[in-house]
PDB file of C-alpha atoms in Angstrom:
ATOM      1  CA  UNK A  93     -15.316 -57.678 -44.716  1.00 40.00           C
ATOM      2  CA  UNK A  94     -18.041 -58.272 -42.188  1.00 41.00           C
ATOM      3  CA  UNK A  95     -16.605 -59.365 -38.840  1.00 42.00           C
ATOM      4  CA  UNK A  96     -18.339 -61.842 -36.557  1.00 44.00           C
ATOM      5  CA  UNK A  97     -17.771 -62.459 -32.852  1.00 44.00           C
ATOM      6  CA  UNK A  98     -18.085 -65.778 -31.003  1.00 49.00           C
ATOM      7  CA  UNK A  99     -21.291 -64.405 -29.526  1.00 43.00           C
ATOM      8  CA  UNK A 100     -22.678 -63.584 -32.965  1.00 45.00           C
ATOM      9  CA  UNK A 101     -21.625 -66.980 -34.263  1.00 49.00           C
ATOM     10  CA  UNK A 102     -23.428 -68.641 -31.405  1.00 47.00           C
ATOM     11  CA  UNK A 103     -26.741 -66.895 -31.944  1.00 48.00           C
ATOM     12  CA  UNK A 104     -26.528 -66.033 -35.637  1.00 47.00           C
ATOM     13  CA  UNK A 105     -29.650 -64.184 -36.750  1.00 50.00           C
ATOM     14  CA  UNK A 106     -31.810 -65.829 -34.116  1.00 58.00           C
ATOM     15  CA  UNK A 107     -31.483 -65.871 -30.308  1.00 59.00           C
ATOM     16  CA  UNK A 108     -32.814 -69.440 -30.492  1.00 80.00           C
ATOM     17  CA  UNK A 109     -30.109 -70.773 -32.792  1.00 83.00           C
ATOM     18  CA  UNK A 110     -28.065 -72.232 -29.926  1.00 87.00           C
ATOM     19  CA  UNK A 111     -31.181 -73.689 -28.280  1.00 90.00           C
ATOM     20  CA  UNK A 112     -32.067 -75.488 -31.520  1.00 93.00           C
ATOM     21  CA  UNK A 113     -28.486 -76.715 -31.996  1.00 94.00           C
ATOM     22  CA  UNK A 114     -28.504 -78.063 -28.453  1.00 96.00           C
ATOM     23  CA  UNK A 115     -31.809 -79.901 -29.042  1.00 97.00           C
ATOM     24  CA  UNK A 116     -30.465 -81.459 -32.250  1.00 97.00           C
ATOM     25  CA  UNK A 117     -27.494 -82.912 -30.334  1.00 97.00           C
ATOM     26  CA  UNK A 118     -29.898 -84.163 -27.664  1.00 98.00           C
ATOM     27  CA  UNK A 119     -32.110 -85.907 -30.251  1.00 98.00           C
ATOM     28  CA  UNK A 120     -29.138 -87.543 -31.973  1.00 98.00           C
ATOM     29  CA  UNK A 121     -28.078 -89.135 -28.694  1.00 98.00           C
ATOM     30  CA  UNK A 122     -31.547 -90.184 -27.529  1.00 98.00           C
ATOM     31  CA  UNK A 123     -32.377 -91.692 -30.937  1.00 98.00           C
ATOM     32  CA  UNK A 124     -29.686 -94.350 -30.371  1.00 98.00           C
ATOM     33  CA  UNK A 125     -31.298 -95.758 -27.221  1.00 98.00           C
ATOM     34  CA  UNK A 126     -33.604 -98.288 -29.018  1.00 98.00           C
ATOM     35  CA  UNK A 127     -30.613 -99.666 -30.949  1.00 98.00           C
ATOM     36  CA  UNK A 128     -28.809-100.025 -27.637  1.00 97.00           C
ATOM     37  CA  UNK A 129     -31.423-102.490 -26.399  1.00 97.00           C
ATOM     38  CA  UNK A 130     -31.569-104.265 -29.765  1.00 97.00           C
ATOM     39  CA  UNK A 131     -27.798-104.834 -29.533  1.00 97.00           C
ATOM     40  CA  UNK A 132     -28.126-106.039 -25.948  1.00 96.00           C
ATOM     41  CA  UNK A 133     -30.948-108.390 -26.965  1.00 95.00           C
ATOM     42  CA  UNK A 134     -28.689-109.820 -29.690  1.00 95.00           C
ATOM     43  CA  UNK A 135     -25.876-110.335 -27.156  1.00 93.00           C
ATOM     44  CA  UNK A 136     -23.608-107.949 -29.077  1.00 95.00           C
ATOM     45  CA  UNK A 137     -21.745-106.253 -26.210  1.00 94.00           C
ATOM     46  CA  UNK A 138     -19.276-104.683 -28.644  1.00 95.00           C
ATOM     47  CA  UNK A 139     -22.152-102.913 -30.379  1.00 97.00           C
ATOM     48  CA  UNK A 140     -23.526-101.847 -26.981  1.00 97.00           C
ATOM     49  CA  UNK A 141     -20.143-100.279 -26.163  1.00 97.00           C
ATOM     50  CA  UNK A 142     -19.992 -98.496 -29.543  1.00 98.00           C
ATOM     51  CA  UNK A 143     -23.500 -97.049 -29.143  1.00 98.00           C
ATOM     52  CA  UNK A 144     -22.691 -95.993 -25.587  1.00 98.00           C
ATOM     53  CA  UNK A 145     -19.598 -94.130 -26.842  1.00 98.00           C
ATOM     54  CA  UNK A 146     -21.702 -92.379 -29.478  1.00 98.00           C
ATOM     55  CA  UNK A 147     -24.374 -91.373 -26.953  1.00 98.00           C
ATOM     56  CA  UNK A 148     -21.681 -90.011 -24.621  1.00 98.00           C
ATOM     57  CA  UNK A 149     -20.213 -87.984 -27.516  1.00 98.00           C
ATOM     58  CA  UNK A 150     -23.606 -86.460 -28.304  1.00 98.00           C
ATOM     59  CA  UNK A 151     -24.151 -85.689 -24.611  1.00 98.00           C
ATOM     60  CA  UNK A 152     -20.745 -83.976 -24.441  1.00 98.00           C
ATOM     61  CA  UNK A 153     -21.644 -81.877 -27.490  1.00 97.00           C
ATOM     62  CA  UNK A 154     -24.965 -80.967 -25.880  1.00 97.00           C
ATOM     63  CA  UNK A 155     -23.096 -79.944 -22.715  1.00 96.00           C
ATOM     64  CA  UNK A 156     -20.707 -77.789 -24.755  1.00 95.00           C
ATOM     65  CA  UNK A 157     -23.594 -75.996 -26.464  1.00 94.00           C
ATOM     66  CA  UNK A 158     -25.439 -75.620 -23.156  1.00 94.00           C
ATOM     67  CA  UNK A 159     -22.419 -74.041 -21.460  1.00 92.00           C
ATOM     68  CA  UNK A 160     -21.775 -71.701 -24.418  1.00 89.00           C
ATOM     69  CA  UNK A 161     -25.363 -70.531 -24.349  1.00 87.00           C
ATOM     70  CA  UNK A 162     -25.317 -69.996 -20.597  1.00 86.00           C
ATOM     71  CA  UNK A 163     -21.949 -68.205 -20.667  1.00 83.00           C
ATOM     72  CA  UNK A 164     -22.835 -65.891 -23.563  1.00 77.00           C
ATOM     73  CA  UNK A 165     -26.342 -64.909 -22.591  1.00 74.00           C
ATOM     74  CA  UNK A 166     -25.921 -61.590 -20.737  1.00 60.00           C
ATOM     75  CA  UNK A 167     -28.721 -60.540 -18.455  1.00 64.00           C
ATOM     76  CA  UNK A 168     -29.109 -57.258 -20.298  1.00 53.00           C
ATOM     77  CA  UNK A 169     -29.376 -58.830 -23.745  1.00 51.00           C
ATOM     78  CA  UNK A 170     -32.754 -58.199 -25.283  1.00 56.00           C
ATOM     79  CA  UNK A 171     -34.734 -61.373 -25.868  1.00 61.00           C
ATOM     80  CA  UNK A 172     -38.291 -61.808 -27.087  1.00 64.00           C
ATOM     81  CA  UNK A 173     -38.863 -64.206 -24.168  1.00 72.00           C
ATOM     82  CA  UNK A 174     -37.719 -64.075 -20.575  1.00 79.00           C
ATOM     83  CA  UNK A 175     -34.136 -65.242 -20.096  1.00 79.00           C
ATOM     84  CA  UNK A 176     -35.250 -67.570 -17.297  1.00 84.00           C
ATOM     85  CA  UNK A 177     -37.800 -69.253 -19.573  1.00 86.00           C
ATOM     86  CA  UNK A 178     -35.161 -69.887 -22.215  1.00 87.00           C
ATOM     87  CA  UNK A 179     -32.746 -71.358 -19.669  1.00 90.00           C
ATOM     88  CA  UNK A 180     -35.473 -73.535 -18.164  1.00 93.00           C
ATOM     89  CA  UNK A 181     -36.252 -75.007 -21.583  1.00 94.00           C
ATOM     90  CA  UNK A 182     -32.518 -75.569 -22.069  1.00 95.00           C
ATOM     91  CA  UNK A 183     -32.293 -77.441 -18.758  1.00 96.00           C
ATOM     92  CA  UNK A 184     -35.175 -79.784 -19.628  1.00 97.00           C
ATOM     93  CA  UNK A 185     -33.627 -80.454 -23.034  1.00 97.00           C
ATOM     94  CA  UNK A 186     -30.344 -81.264 -21.350  1.00 97.00           C
ATOM     95  CA  UNK A 187     -32.065 -83.675 -18.970  1.00 98.00           C
ATOM     96  CA  UNK A 188     -33.018 -85.793 -22.003  1.00 98.00           C
ATOM     97  CA  UNK A 189     -29.345 -86.153 -22.965  1.00 98.00           C
ATOM     98  CA  UNK A 190     -28.468 -86.980 -19.358  1.00 98.00           C
ATOM     99  CA  UNK A 191     -31.088 -89.753 -19.260  1.00 98.00           C
ATOM    100  CA  UNK A 192     -29.730 -91.319 -22.475  1.00 98.00           C
ATOM    101  CA  UNK A 193     -26.233 -91.153 -20.996  1.00 98.00           C
ATOM    102  CA  UNK A 194     -27.347 -92.798 -17.739  1.00 97.00           C
ATOM    103  CA  UNK A 195     -29.040 -95.662 -19.616  1.00 98.00           C
ATOM    104  CA  UNK A 196     -26.073 -96.424 -21.874  1.00 97.00           C
ATOM    105  CA  UNK A 197     -23.544 -96.005 -19.071  1.00 97.00           C
ATOM    106  CA  UNK A 198     -25.290 -98.487 -16.807  1.00 96.00           C
ATOM    107  CA  UNK A 199     -25.593-101.104 -19.566  1.00 95.00           C
ATOM    108  CA  UNK A 200     -21.819-100.952 -20.127  1.00 95.00           C
ATOM    109  CA  UNK A 201     -20.728-100.712 -16.505  1.00 93.00           C
ATOM    110  CA  UNK A 202     -22.952-103.645 -15.550  1.00 89.00           C
ATOM    111  CA  UNK A 203     -23.436-105.861 -18.616  1.00 80.00           C
ATOM    112  CA  UNK A 204     -26.859-107.462 -18.380  1.00 87.00           C
ATOM    113  CA  UNK A 205     -28.948-109.926 -20.319  1.00 91.00           C
ATOM    114  CA  UNK A 206     -32.471-108.803 -21.144  1.00 95.00           C
ATOM    115  CA  UNK A 207     -35.029-111.218 -19.668  1.00 94.00           C
ATOM    116  CA  UNK A 208     -36.948-112.860 -22.518  1.00 95.00           C
ATOM    117  CA  UNK A 209     -40.373-111.351 -21.728  1.00 96.00           C
ATOM    118  CA  UNK A 210     -38.860-107.839 -21.700  1.00 97.00           C
ATOM    119  CA  UNK A 211     -36.939-107.983 -24.995  1.00 96.00           C
ATOM    120  CA  UNK A 212     -39.577-106.775 -27.415  1.00 96.00           C
ATOM    121  CA  UNK A 213     -41.555-104.410 -25.150  1.00 97.00           C
ATOM    122  CA  UNK A 214     -38.457-102.603 -23.878  1.00 98.00           C
ATOM    123  CA  UNK A 215     -37.414-101.732 -27.447  1.00 98.00           C
ATOM    124  CA  UNK A 216     -40.999-100.609 -28.146  1.00 98.00           C
ATOM    125  CA  UNK A 217     -40.967 -98.395 -25.047  1.00 98.00           C
ATOM    126  CA  UNK A 218     -37.571 -96.904 -25.951  1.00 98.00           C
ATOM    127  CA  UNK A 219     -38.696 -96.126 -29.511  1.00 98.00           C
ATOM    128  CA  UNK A 220     -41.961 -94.558 -28.342  1.00 98.00           C
ATOM    129  CA  UNK A 221     -40.033 -92.347 -25.893  1.00 98.00           C
ATOM    130  CA  UNK A 222     -37.708 -91.286 -28.722  1.00 98.00           C
ATOM    131  CA  UNK A 223     -40.825 -90.398 -30.766  1.00 98.00           C
ATOM    132  CA  UNK A 224     -41.803 -87.988 -27.974  1.00 98.00           C
ATOM    133  CA  UNK A 225     -38.292 -86.466 -27.944  1.00 98.00           C
ATOM    134  CA  UNK A 226     -38.328 -86.013 -31.729  1.00 98.00           C
ATOM    135  CA  UNK A 227     -41.740 -84.323 -31.626  1.00 97.00           C
ATOM    136  CA  UNK A 228     -40.569 -81.918 -28.917  1.00 97.00           C
ATOM    137  CA  UNK A 229     -37.568 -81.084 -31.128  1.00 97.00           C
ATOM    138  CA  UNK A 230     -39.897 -80.314 -34.061  1.00 95.00           C
ATOM    139  CA  UNK A 231     -41.772 -77.910 -31.799  1.00 94.00           C
ATOM    140  CA  UNK A 232     -38.526 -76.207 -30.748  1.00 94.00           C
ATOM    141  CA  UNK A 233     -37.760 -75.710 -34.452  1.00 92.00           C
ATOM    142  CA  UNK A 234     -40.939 -73.581 -34.651  1.00 88.00           C
ATOM    143  CA  UNK A 235     -39.674 -71.048 -32.087  1.00 84.00           C
ATOM    144  CA  UNK A 236     -38.627 -68.342 -34.538  1.00 80.00           C
ATOM    145  CA  UNK A 237     -41.981 -68.368 -36.312  1.00 81.00           C
ATOM    146  CA  UNK A 238     -43.757 -68.497 -32.968  1.00 79.00           C
ATOM    147  CA  UNK A 239     -41.907 -65.448 -31.659  1.00 77.00           C
ATOM    148  CA  UNK A 240     -42.362 -63.591 -34.940  1.00 76.00           C
ATOM    149  CA  UNK A 241     -46.127 -63.991 -34.560  1.00 77.00           C
ATOM    150  CA  UNK A 242     -45.993 -62.898 -30.929  1.00 75.00           C
ATOM    151  CA  UNK A 243     -47.049 -66.362 -29.684  1.00 74.00           C
ATOM    152  CA  UNK A 244     -50.466 -65.795 -31.271  1.00 78.00           C
ATOM    153  CA  UNK A 245     -52.404 -66.580 -34.434  1.00 81.00           C
ATOM    154  CA  UNK A 246     -52.261 -69.624 -36.686  1.00 84.00           C
ATOM    155  CA  UNK A 247     -48.659 -70.456 -35.772  1.00 82.00           C
ATOM    156  CA  UNK A 248     -49.532 -70.562 -32.057  1.00 84.00           C
ATOM    157  CA  UNK A 249     -52.592 -72.742 -32.795  1.00 88.00           C
ATOM    158  CA  UNK A 250     -50.468 -75.113 -34.880  1.00 88.00           C
ATOM    159  CA  UNK A 251     -47.881 -75.397 -32.095  1.00 89.00           C
ATOM    160  CA  UNK A 252     -50.628 -75.981 -29.526  1.00 91.00           C
ATOM    161  CA  UNK A 253     -51.915 -78.873 -31.646  1.00 94.00           C
ATOM    162  CA  UNK A 254     -48.378 -80.301 -31.718  1.00 94.00           C
ATOM    163  CA  UNK A 255     -48.185 -79.881 -27.939  1.00 95.00           C
ATOM    164  CA  UNK A 256     -51.461 -81.792 -27.549  1.00 96.00           C
ATOM    165  CA  UNK A 257     -49.997 -84.648 -29.632  1.00 97.00           C
ATOM    166  CA  UNK A 258     -46.864 -84.516 -27.482  1.00 97.00           C
ATOM    167  CA  UNK A 259     -48.933 -84.976 -24.300  1.00 97.00           C
ATOM    168  CA  UNK A 260     -50.857 -87.905 -25.826  1.00 97.00           C
ATOM    169  CA  UNK A 261     -47.645 -89.601 -26.945  1.00 97.00           C
ATOM    170  CA  UNK A 262     -46.127 -89.150 -23.501  1.00 97.00           C
ATOM    171  CA  UNK A 263     -49.261 -90.645 -21.904  1.00 97.00           C
ATOM    172  CA  UNK A 264     -48.762 -93.640 -24.176  1.00 97.00           C
ATOM    173  CA  UNK A 265     -45.193 -94.099 -22.886  1.00 98.00           C
ATOM    174  CA  UNK A 266     -46.497 -94.020 -19.302  1.00 98.00           C
ATOM    175  CA  UNK A 267     -48.862 -96.908 -20.112  1.00 98.00           C
ATOM    176  CA  UNK A 268     -46.103 -98.868 -21.852  1.00 98.00           C
ATOM    177  CA  UNK A 269     -43.768 -98.294 -18.908  1.00 98.00           C
ATOM    178  CA  UNK A 270     -46.348 -99.516 -16.388  1.00 98.00           C
ATOM    179  CA  UNK A 271     -47.100-102.582 -18.498  1.00 98.00           C
ATOM    180  CA  UNK A 272     -43.395-103.354 -18.782  1.00 98.00           C
ATOM    181  CA  UNK A 273     -42.934-102.949 -15.022  1.00 98.00           C
ATOM    182  CA  UNK A 274     -45.804-105.369 -14.386  1.00 98.00           C
ATOM    183  CA  UNK A 275     -44.173-107.886 -16.737  1.00 98.00           C
ATOM    184  CA  UNK A 276     -40.865-107.492 -14.887  1.00 97.00           C
ATOM    185  CA  UNK A 277     -42.473-108.170 -11.503  1.00 97.00           C
ATOM    186  CA  UNK A 278     -44.443-111.138 -12.879  1.00 97.00           C
ATOM    187  CA  UNK A 279     -41.110-112.768 -13.732  1.00 96.00           C
ATOM    188  CA  UNK A 280     -39.042-111.511 -10.778  1.00 95.00           C
ATOM    189  CA  UNK A 281     -38.585-115.021  -9.352  1.00 95.00           C
ATOM    190  CA  UNK A 282     -36.765-115.997 -12.582  1.00 94.00           C
ATOM    191  CA  UNK A 283     -34.372-113.017 -12.396  1.00 94.00           C
ATOM    192  CA  UNK A 284     -31.589-112.230  -9.912  1.00 93.00           C
ATOM    193  CA  UNK A 285     -32.845-109.721  -7.286  1.00 94.00           C
ATOM    194  CA  UNK A 286     -30.189-107.123  -8.125  1.00 94.00           C
ATOM    195  CA  UNK A 287     -31.060-107.433 -11.812  1.00 95.00           C
ATOM    196  CA  UNK A 288     -34.727-106.830 -11.032  1.00 96.00           C
ATOM    197  CA  UNK A 289     -33.732-103.574  -9.327  1.00 96.00           C
ATOM    198  CA  UNK A 290     -31.512-102.600 -12.258  1.00 96.00           C
ATOM    199  CA  UNK A 291     -34.211-103.292 -14.840  1.00 97.00           C
ATOM    200  CA  UNK A 292     -36.750-101.349 -12.793  1.00 97.00           C
ATOM    201  CA  UNK A 293     -34.328 -98.405 -12.744  1.00 97.00           C
ATOM    202  CA  UNK A 294     -33.707 -98.674 -16.478  1.00 97.00           C
ATOM    203  CA  UNK A 295     -37.451 -98.636 -17.220  1.00 98.00           C
ATOM    204  CA  UNK A 296     -37.713 -95.429 -15.161  1.00 98.00           C
ATOM    205  CA  UNK A 297     -34.795 -93.821 -17.013  1.00 98.00           C
ATOM    206  CA  UNK A 298     -36.234 -94.755 -20.415  1.00 98.00           C
ATOM    207  CA  UNK A 299     -39.476 -93.102 -19.351  1.00 98.00           C
ATOM    208  CA  UNK A 300     -37.489 -90.007 -18.314  1.00 98.00           C
ATOM    209  CA  UNK A 301     -36.636 -89.427 -21.989  1.00 98.00           C
ATOM    210  CA  UNK A 302     -40.313 -88.786 -22.712  1.00 98.00           C
ATOM    211  CA  UNK A 303     -41.046 -87.092 -19.371  1.00 98.00           C
ATOM    212  CA  UNK A 304     -38.337 -84.486 -19.903  1.00 98.00           C
ATOM    213  CA  UNK A 305     -39.383 -83.949 -23.528  1.00 98.00           C
ATOM    214  CA  UNK A 306     -42.934 -83.300 -22.318  1.00 97.00           C
ATOM    215  CA  UNK A 307     -41.618 -80.734 -19.813  1.00 96.00           C
ATOM    216  CA  UNK A 308     -39.972 -78.878 -22.716  1.00 96.00           C
ATOM    217  CA  UNK A 309     -43.400 -78.735 -24.327  1.00 94.00           C
ATOM    218  CA  UNK A 310     -45.127 -77.746 -21.104  1.00 93.00           C
ATOM    219  CA  UNK A 311     -42.806 -74.737 -20.759  1.00 91.00           C
ATOM    220  CA  UNK A 312     -43.555 -73.660 -24.316  1.00 87.00           C
ATOM    221  CA  UNK A 313     -47.290 -74.011 -23.654  1.00 88.00           C
ATOM    222  CA  UNK A 314     -46.933 -71.570 -20.745  1.00 86.00           C
ATOM    223  CA  UNK A 315     -45.155 -69.099 -23.029  1.00 79.00           C
ATOM    224  CA  UNK A 316     -48.036 -69.250 -25.488  1.00 79.00           C
ATOM    225  CA  UNK A 317     -50.602 -68.899 -22.683  1.00 78.00           C
ATOM    226  CA  UNK A 318     -48.863 -65.783 -21.349  1.00 72.00           C
TER     227      UNK A 318
END
């Protein structure tokens, strides 16, 4: 009978197996952020709490996978990419899960009512940021093929096209975030000062979902360029 070790189980046939598993947990958590704001908009605090618990569970799973990868990646182990590059991508992926956790945690610790003018655009912004995260995850899924082709050829060109789309999508979230911030400040006299600060912070954190996903892509683009 063929024996497997925890290390072999972690990486399987590919050194990127754990990295992909981690990204899948990250996406599952981030994907719940739009529903979080929909529940808040509907005044369903129980649903907000349930979604927050789910996001925290996904973040904990992402942390577990991150720590396993870090703890079982010996410096001498042969990898087709530099160990530091792999760990840097892992860190940016993990920052996405952290941002989703921060957003959901704040909305539970300080229950808030979404100002009317923000209700629809904040869900739109959250969904667009999740679109960026999901696209970055699709790119991560291409890693094995990318490495097999030596980061060159048609596979590299296809990934570069996906990276270009990722940058355009992230630019779109920047515009949506700025527009939402302007709307917030236009109505600041109708909102409690502390709430204005909190909503400004939340808009920044929602944008961090896309920013960190773009950084994952930027690191991959450097790998292809080298």
